[in-house]
Amino acid sequence: MSENALRVLGTASHVARLLGGDDAVHSLYGPEGSHVYHFLTRYDEADAEAMLRVADGKSGTLLELACGSGRLTFPFLERGFDAVGLDASPDMLKLFAERLEEEKEDGQDYTGRVSTVEGDMVRFELGRRFDFVTLGANAVSYLDAEQRVSLFASVQAHLNPEGRFLMTVIEFPGIEQRETPFETLVVIPTGADADIPMLLTLLDYVDPQELLRSSNFLAQRVADGKVVDSKIFTALSRVLPPALLRQELEVAGLKVVAQHEVVSEFQIQASFAIVPKIYLLEASL
């Protein structure tokens, strides 16, 4: 949704005007927003755990699409996989590289078993196939119908004959019965000793008529006990029913073999007016 990436909806749009308009709004995956996203998601491992249960003790090769800072890649590396991470954001890939330099809990050095590619998950050609291709964090919701067709075709071309494509999606049960938008507000403070101390306020807006979700984080940076900077980091996505995605996968020649419910302890999820459900779609050739 690149043309609408910085379109802010709901209360966050009013906050943006208060802070000076467009100059206060930035991509959640840009130079500064990537650090916010990394902070929020690094330890939310529910979908990674669900994917590893599907892998069920296997090892092999992994391609993580929209890999970000490697939230899914690193758990697979810990299980002995060789991996490639692909992402369109150089800022997220920089964080990935920094994580590779960190000391690992298992004491291993992954640098010889993992590489990254700056590229578009909609259309890519890596010249090889993988045992597992993953797409987490509901990232498919950023794509329109034509882009999803291209994504699924690229996945099919990169999947081993016995391989699996694992994709997480979010469903808002009963959203089709709602006529008015609903919004979630959650405050998430970092620790005072964090690398970038800040007060984060999630302003998450869902429009059931347009089937759009505007996820906005008001980041108020703190120094010496005072707010010294305020920005909104935003991402606009579609609300896509899992049934629609299952149908699109089948049309693309990928057989959906299972749909697993993912249980997340991430507290933001419990605060929505409609509690979202997270599913892992498992597909094969």
Tab-separated table of C-alpha atoms in Angstrom:
chain	number	residue	atom	x	y	z
A	1	MET	CA	0.000	0.000	0.000
A	2	SER	CA	2.869	2.328	-0.794
A	3	GLU	CA	0.601	5.012	-2.234
A	4	ASN	CA	-1.296	5.191	1.080
A	5	ALA	CA	1.515	4.221	3.446
A	6	LEU	CA	1.401	7.494	5.385
A	7	ARG	CA	-2.378	7.920	5.343
A	8	VAL	CA	-3.346	8.295	9.017
A	9	LEU	CA	-6.908	7.565	10.136
A	10	GLY	CA	-8.873	8.118	13.342
A	11	THR	CA	-7.670	9.944	16.444
A	12	ALA	CA	-4.077	9.756	15.225
A	13	SER	CA	-4.961	12.107	12.351
A	14	HIS	CA	-6.052	14.751	14.867
A	15	VAL	CA	-2.896	14.216	16.918
A	16	ALA	CA	-0.823	14.615	13.753
A	17	ARG	CA	-2.418	17.981	13.018
A	18	LEU	CA	-1.734	19.049	16.594
A	19	LEU	CA	1.932	18.127	16.143
A	20	GLY	CA	2.319	20.014	12.866
A	21	GLY	CA	0.744	17.864	10.179
A	22	ASP	CA	2.657	15.764	7.672
A	23	ASP	CA	6.050	16.583	9.201
A	24	ALA	CA	5.058	14.665	12.336
A	25	VAL	CA	4.093	11.476	10.460
A	26	HIS	CA	6.659	8.834	9.497
A	27	SER	CA	6.657	5.264	8.242
A	28	LEU	CA	6.764	2.549	10.899
A	29	TYR	CA	9.459	0.862	8.777
A	30	GLY	CA	11.663	3.907	8.117
A	31	PRO	CA	14.925	5.034	9.762
A	32	GLU	CA	13.321	5.901	13.112
A	33	GLY	CA	10.137	3.854	12.966
A	34	SER	CA	12.067	0.613	12.435
A	35	HIS	CA	13.499	0.936	15.957
A	36	VAL	CA	9.987	1.364	17.368
A	37	TYR	CA	8.730	-1.667	15.433
A	38	HIS	CA	11.722	-3.721	16.556
A	39	PHE	CA	11.102	-2.795	20.197
A	40	LEU	CA	7.430	-3.749	19.956
A	41	THR	CA	7.794	-7.080	18.157
A	42	ARG	CA	11.166	-8.562	19.033
A	43	TYR	CA	9.854	-10.672	21.912
A	44	ASP	CA	6.412	-11.492	20.493
A	45	GLU	CA	7.230	-15.032	19.378
A	46	ALA	CA	3.755	-16.568	19.142
A	47	ASP	CA	3.743	-16.993	15.360
A	48	ALA	CA	7.381	-18.156	15.338
A	49	GLU	CA	6.502	-20.853	17.875
A	50	ALA	CA	3.486	-21.911	15.797
A	51	MET	CA	5.651	-22.154	12.674
A	52	LEU	CA	8.283	-24.202	14.476
A	53	ARG	CA	5.573	-26.615	15.646
A	54	VAL	CA	4.726	-27.170	11.976
A	55	ALA	CA	8.435	-27.736	11.275
A	56	ASP	CA	8.271	-30.341	14.088
A	57	GLY	CA	11.956	-30.914	14.688
A	58	LYS	CA	12.941	-30.709	11.022
A	59	SER	CA	15.896	-28.699	9.794
A	60	GLY	CA	16.605	-27.375	6.352
A	61	THR	CA	16.354	-24.053	4.558
A	62	LEU	CA	14.175	-21.051	5.311
A	63	LEU	CA	13.190	-17.949	3.358
A	64	GLU	CA	11.577	-15.299	5.557
A	65	LEU	CA	9.699	-12.694	3.528
A	66	ALA	CA	9.302	-9.212	5.039
A	67	CYS	CA	11.879	-10.410	7.548
A	68	GLY	CA	12.339	-7.089	9.333
A	69	SER	CA	14.911	-7.501	12.091
A	70	GLY	CA	14.646	-11.295	11.919
A	71	ARG	CA	11.896	-11.997	14.435
A	72	LEU	CA	11.064	-15.303	12.708
A	73	THR	CA	14.476	-16.020	11.218
A	74	PHE	CA	16.407	-16.179	14.467
A	75	PRO	CA	14.215	-18.863	16.125
A	76	PHE	CA	14.676	-20.998	12.978
A	77	LEU	CA	18.424	-20.425	13.086
A	78	GLU	CA	18.413	-21.651	16.691
A	79	ARG	CA	16.804	-24.888	15.440
A	80	GLY	CA	19.604	-25.470	12.922
A	81	PHE	CA	18.089	-23.997	9.761
A	82	ASP	CA	20.033	-22.111	7.105
A	83	ALA	CA	18.139	-18.960	6.238
A	84	VAL	CA	17.643	-16.037	3.877
A	85	GLY	CA	15.785	-12.931	5.005
A	86	LEU	CA	14.201	-10.645	2.410
A	87	ASP	CA	12.871	-7.167	3.188
A	88	ALA	CA	12.250	-3.949	1.261
A	89	SER	CA	13.390	-1.727	4.151
A	90	PRO	CA	17.159	-1.148	4.411
A	91	ASP	CA	16.556	0.209	7.908
A	92	MET	CA	15.015	-3.062	9.065
A	93	LEU	CA	17.825	-5.042	7.433
A	94	LYS	CA	20.348	-2.907	9.305
A	95	LEU	CA	18.711	-3.970	12.564
A	96	PHE	CA	18.884	-7.572	11.345
A	97	ALA	CA	22.636	-7.182	10.804
A	98	GLU	CA	23.049	-5.667	14.257
A	99	ARG	CA	21.256	-8.648	15.802
A	100	LEU	CA	23.714	-10.962	14.060
A	101	GLU	CA	26.523	-9.200	15.891
A	102	GLU	CA	24.902	-9.643	19.302
A	103	GLU	CA	25.927	-12.464	21.605
A	104	LYS	CA	23.396	-15.296	21.217
A	105	GLU	CA	21.813	-17.222	24.068
A	106	ASP	CA	23.004	-20.499	22.559
A	107	GLY	CA	26.502	-19.091	21.979
A	108	GLN	CA	26.382	-19.826	18.241
A	109	ASP	CA	27.629	-17.674	15.393
A	110	TYR	CA	24.956	-17.616	12.663
A	111	THR	CA	26.784	-15.423	10.154
A	112	GLY	CA	27.735	-18.350	7.907
A	113	ARG	CA	24.217	-19.731	7.844
A	114	VAL	CA	22.148	-16.655	7.067
A	115	SER	CA	22.065	-13.886	4.481
A	116	THR	CA	19.732	-11.002	3.727
A	117	VAL	CA	18.349	-9.582	0.497
A	118	GLU	CA	16.901	-6.111	0.031
A	119	GLY	CA	13.914	-6.750	-2.181
A	120	ASP	CA	10.154	-6.665	-2.672
A	121	MET	CA	8.189	-9.670	-1.415
A	122	VAL	CA	5.677	-9.063	-4.220
A	123	ARG	CA	8.157	-10.076	-6.900
A	124	PHE	CA	11.546	-11.716	-6.293
A	125	GLU	CA	13.865	-14.213	-7.964
A	126	LEU	CA	16.541	-15.846	-5.817
A	127	GLY	CA	17.383	-18.751	-8.119
A	128	ARG	CA	16.802	-21.458	-5.499
A	129	ARG	CA	14.082	-23.252	-3.547
A	130	PHE	CA	13.482	-23.557	0.188
A	131	ASP	CA	11.974	-26.069	2.604
A	132	PHE	CA	10.009	-23.325	4.347
A	133	VAL	CA	8.912	-19.894	3.144
A	134	THR	CA	7.400	-17.711	5.873
A	135	LEU	CA	5.456	-14.461	5.937
A	136	GLY	CA	4.590	-13.311	9.449
A	137	ALA	CA	3.000	-10.370	11.257
A	138	ASN	CA	-0.002	-10.270	8.897
A	139	ALA	CA	2.286	-8.606	6.334
A	140	VAL	CA	0.131	-9.904	3.471
A	141	SER	CA	-2.446	-7.264	4.480
A	142	TYR	CA	-0.234	-4.520	3.007
A	143	LEU	CA	-0.796	-5.895	-0.496
A	144	ASP	CA	-3.653	-5.409	-2.931
A	145	ALA	CA	-5.196	-8.308	-4.885
A	146	GLU	CA	-2.812	-8.002	-7.852
A	147	GLN	CA	0.211	-7.858	-5.579
A	148	ARG	CA	-0.964	-10.944	-3.672
A	149	VAL	CA	-1.215	-12.873	-6.940
A	150	SER	CA	2.412	-11.962	-7.706
A	151	LEU	CA	3.539	-12.806	-4.153
A	152	PHE	CA	1.968	-16.256	-4.235
A	153	ALA	CA	3.456	-16.954	-7.677
A	154	SER	CA	6.919	-16.005	-6.381
A	155	VAL	CA	6.427	-18.245	-3.338
A	156	GLN	CA	5.413	-21.159	-5.547
A	157	ALA	CA	8.588	-20.715	-7.613
A	158	HIS	CA	10.773	-20.847	-4.490
A	159	LEU	CA	9.204	-23.745	-2.575
A	160	ASN	CA	10.669	-27.256	-2.557
A	161	PRO	CA	8.317	-30.068	-3.654
A	162	GLU	CA	7.768	-31.161	-0.040
A	163	GLY	CA	8.106	-27.645	1.348
A	164	ARG	CA	5.658	-25.481	3.249
A	165	PHE	CA	4.547	-21.862	2.932
A	166	LEU	CA	3.589	-20.494	6.364
A	167	MET	CA	1.688	-17.202	6.543
A	168	THR	CA	0.058	-15.510	9.525
A	169	VAL	CA	-3.155	-13.535	9.094
A	170	ILE	CA	-5.405	-11.574	11.449
A	171	GLU	CA	-9.186	-11.858	11.447
A	172	PHE	CA	-11.630	-9.506	13.174
A	173	PRO	CA	-14.587	-11.843	13.855
A	174	GLY	CA	-17.942	-10.274	13.062
A	175	ILE	CA	-16.470	-7.160	11.457
A	176	GLU	CA	-18.924	-7.491	8.572
A	177	GLN	CA	-21.763	-6.753	11.029
A	178	ARG	CA	-20.233	-3.475	12.189
A	179	GLU	CA	-21.143	-0.216	10.508
A	180	THR	CA	-18.949	2.208	12.437
A	181	PRO	CA	-15.164	2.302	12.899
A	182	PHE	CA	-13.618	1.206	16.170
A	183	GLU	CA	-10.375	2.254	17.780
A	184	THR	CA	-7.920	0.902	20.323
A	185	LEU	CA	-5.704	3.012	22.559
A	186	VAL	CA	-2.875	1.415	24.538
A	187	VAL	CA	0.043	3.094	26.347
A	188	ILE	CA	3.373	1.241	26.208
A	189	PRO	CA	6.251	2.871	28.136
A	190	THR	CA	9.828	1.718	27.646
A	191	GLY	CA	12.105	1.358	30.626
A	192	ALA	CA	13.940	4.474	31.782
A	193	ASP	CA	17.202	2.677	30.933
A	194	ALA	CA	16.156	1.781	27.373
A	195	ASP	CA	18.405	2.719	24.452
A	196	ILE	CA	15.737	5.220	23.397
A	197	PRO	CA	13.501	6.013	26.418
A	198	MET	CA	10.025	6.899	25.195
A	199	LEU	CA	6.336	6.768	25.917
A	200	LEU	CA	4.529	4.915	23.125
A	201	THR	CA	0.788	5.264	22.615
A	202	LEU	CA	-0.886	2.905	20.149
A	203	LEU	CA	-3.793	4.479	18.252
A	204	ASP	CA	-5.142	1.592	16.183
A	205	TYR	CA	-8.141	2.410	13.987
A	206	VAL	CA	-10.214	-0.103	12.007
A	207	ASP	CA	-12.784	0.969	9.410
A	208	PRO	CA	-15.209	-1.927	8.699
A	209	GLN	CA	-16.655	-0.204	5.625
A	210	GLU	CA	-13.368	0.457	3.840
A	211	LEU	CA	-11.805	-2.659	5.448
A	212	LEU	CA	-8.743	-0.641	6.361
A	213	ARG	CA	-6.624	-0.682	9.511
A	214	SER	CA	-4.493	2.320	10.461
A	215	SER	CA	-1.883	1.359	13.079
A	216	ASN	CA	-0.243	4.419	14.602
A	217	PHE	CA	2.303	4.795	17.369
A	218	LEU	CA	2.682	8.186	18.990
A	219	ALA	CA	6.303	8.109	20.175
A	220	GLN	CA	7.201	10.732	22.773
A	221	ARG	CA	10.923	10.614	23.334
A	222	VAL	CA	12.034	11.332	26.887
A	223	ALA	CA	15.305	12.823	28.153
A	224	ASP	CA	15.995	13.821	31.771
A	225	GLY	CA	12.366	13.213	32.629
A	226	LYS	CA	10.975	15.506	29.922
A	227	VAL	CA	9.379	14.889	26.525
A	228	VAL	CA	11.838	16.247	23.975
A	229	ASP	CA	10.338	14.976	20.713
A	230	SER	CA	6.983	13.649	19.467
A	231	LYS	CA	6.372	11.739	16.236
A	232	ILE	CA	3.734	9.406	14.825
A	233	PHE	CA	4.913	6.202	13.158
A	234	THR	CA	2.226	4.706	10.983
A	235	ALA	CA	1.300	1.753	8.770
A	236	LEU	CA	-1.905	1.283	6.762
A	237	SER	CA	-3.126	-2.237	5.976
A	238	ARG	CA	-6.184	-4.070	4.683
A	239	VAL	CA	-8.530	-6.265	6.659
A	240	LEU	CA	-8.375	-9.549	4.729
A	241	PRO	CA	-10.572	-12.527	5.699
A	242	PRO	CA	-8.593	-15.793	5.981
A	243	ALA	CA	-11.195	-17.450	3.733
A	244	LEU	CA	-10.321	-15.020	0.920
A	245	LEU	CA	-6.599	-15.711	1.322
A	246	ARG	CA	-7.160	-19.477	1.335
A	247	GLN	CA	-9.056	-19.129	-1.933
A	248	GLU	CA	-6.313	-16.969	-3.484
A	249	LEU	CA	-3.640	-19.476	-2.447
A	250	GLU	CA	-5.581	-22.322	-4.077
A	251	VAL	CA	-6.021	-20.323	-7.299
A	252	ALA	CA	-2.258	-19.691	-7.281
A	253	GLY	CA	-1.613	-23.454	-7.169
A	254	LEU	CA	-0.736	-23.631	-3.475
A	255	LYS	CA	-2.775	-26.159	-1.514
A	256	VAL	CA	-3.845	-25.056	1.971
A	257	VAL	CA	-3.266	-28.129	4.131
A	258	ALA	CA	-4.053	-26.613	7.563
A	259	GLN	CA	-5.159	-23.500	9.401
A	260	HIS	CA	-3.744	-23.185	12.919
A	261	GLU	CA	-4.935	-20.712	15.536
A	262	VAL	CA	-2.077	-18.724	17.081
A	263	VAL	CA	-2.419	-17.741	20.716
A	264	SER	CA	-0.471	-14.574	21.502
A	265	GLU	CA	0.263	-13.197	24.951
A	266	PHE	CA	0.955	-9.798	23.387
A	267	GLN	CA	-1.227	-7.533	25.531
A	268	ILE	CA	-2.225	-5.150	22.733
A	269	GLN	CA	-4.383	-7.855	21.167
A	270	ALA	CA	-6.612	-8.099	24.247
A	271	SER	CA	-7.503	-4.400	24.093
A	272	PHE	CA	-9.349	-4.293	20.759
A	273	ALA	CA	-13.091	-3.599	20.603
A	274	ILE	CA	-13.265	-6.764	18.498
A	275	VAL	CA	-10.656	-9.178	19.811
A	276	PRO	CA	-8.707	-10.279	16.725
A	277	LYS	CA	-7.860	-13.882	16.025
A	278	ILE	CA	-4.481	-14.810	14.582
A	279	TYR	CA	-4.209	-17.755	12.211
A	280	LEU	CA	-1.303	-19.543	10.590
A	281	LEU	CA	-2.090	-20.762	7.082
A	282	GLU	CA	0.003	-23.765	6.044
A	283	ALA	CA	0.245	-24.372	2.298
A	284	SER	CA	2.141	-26.759	0.033
A	285	LEU	CA	2.660	-27.227	-3.686
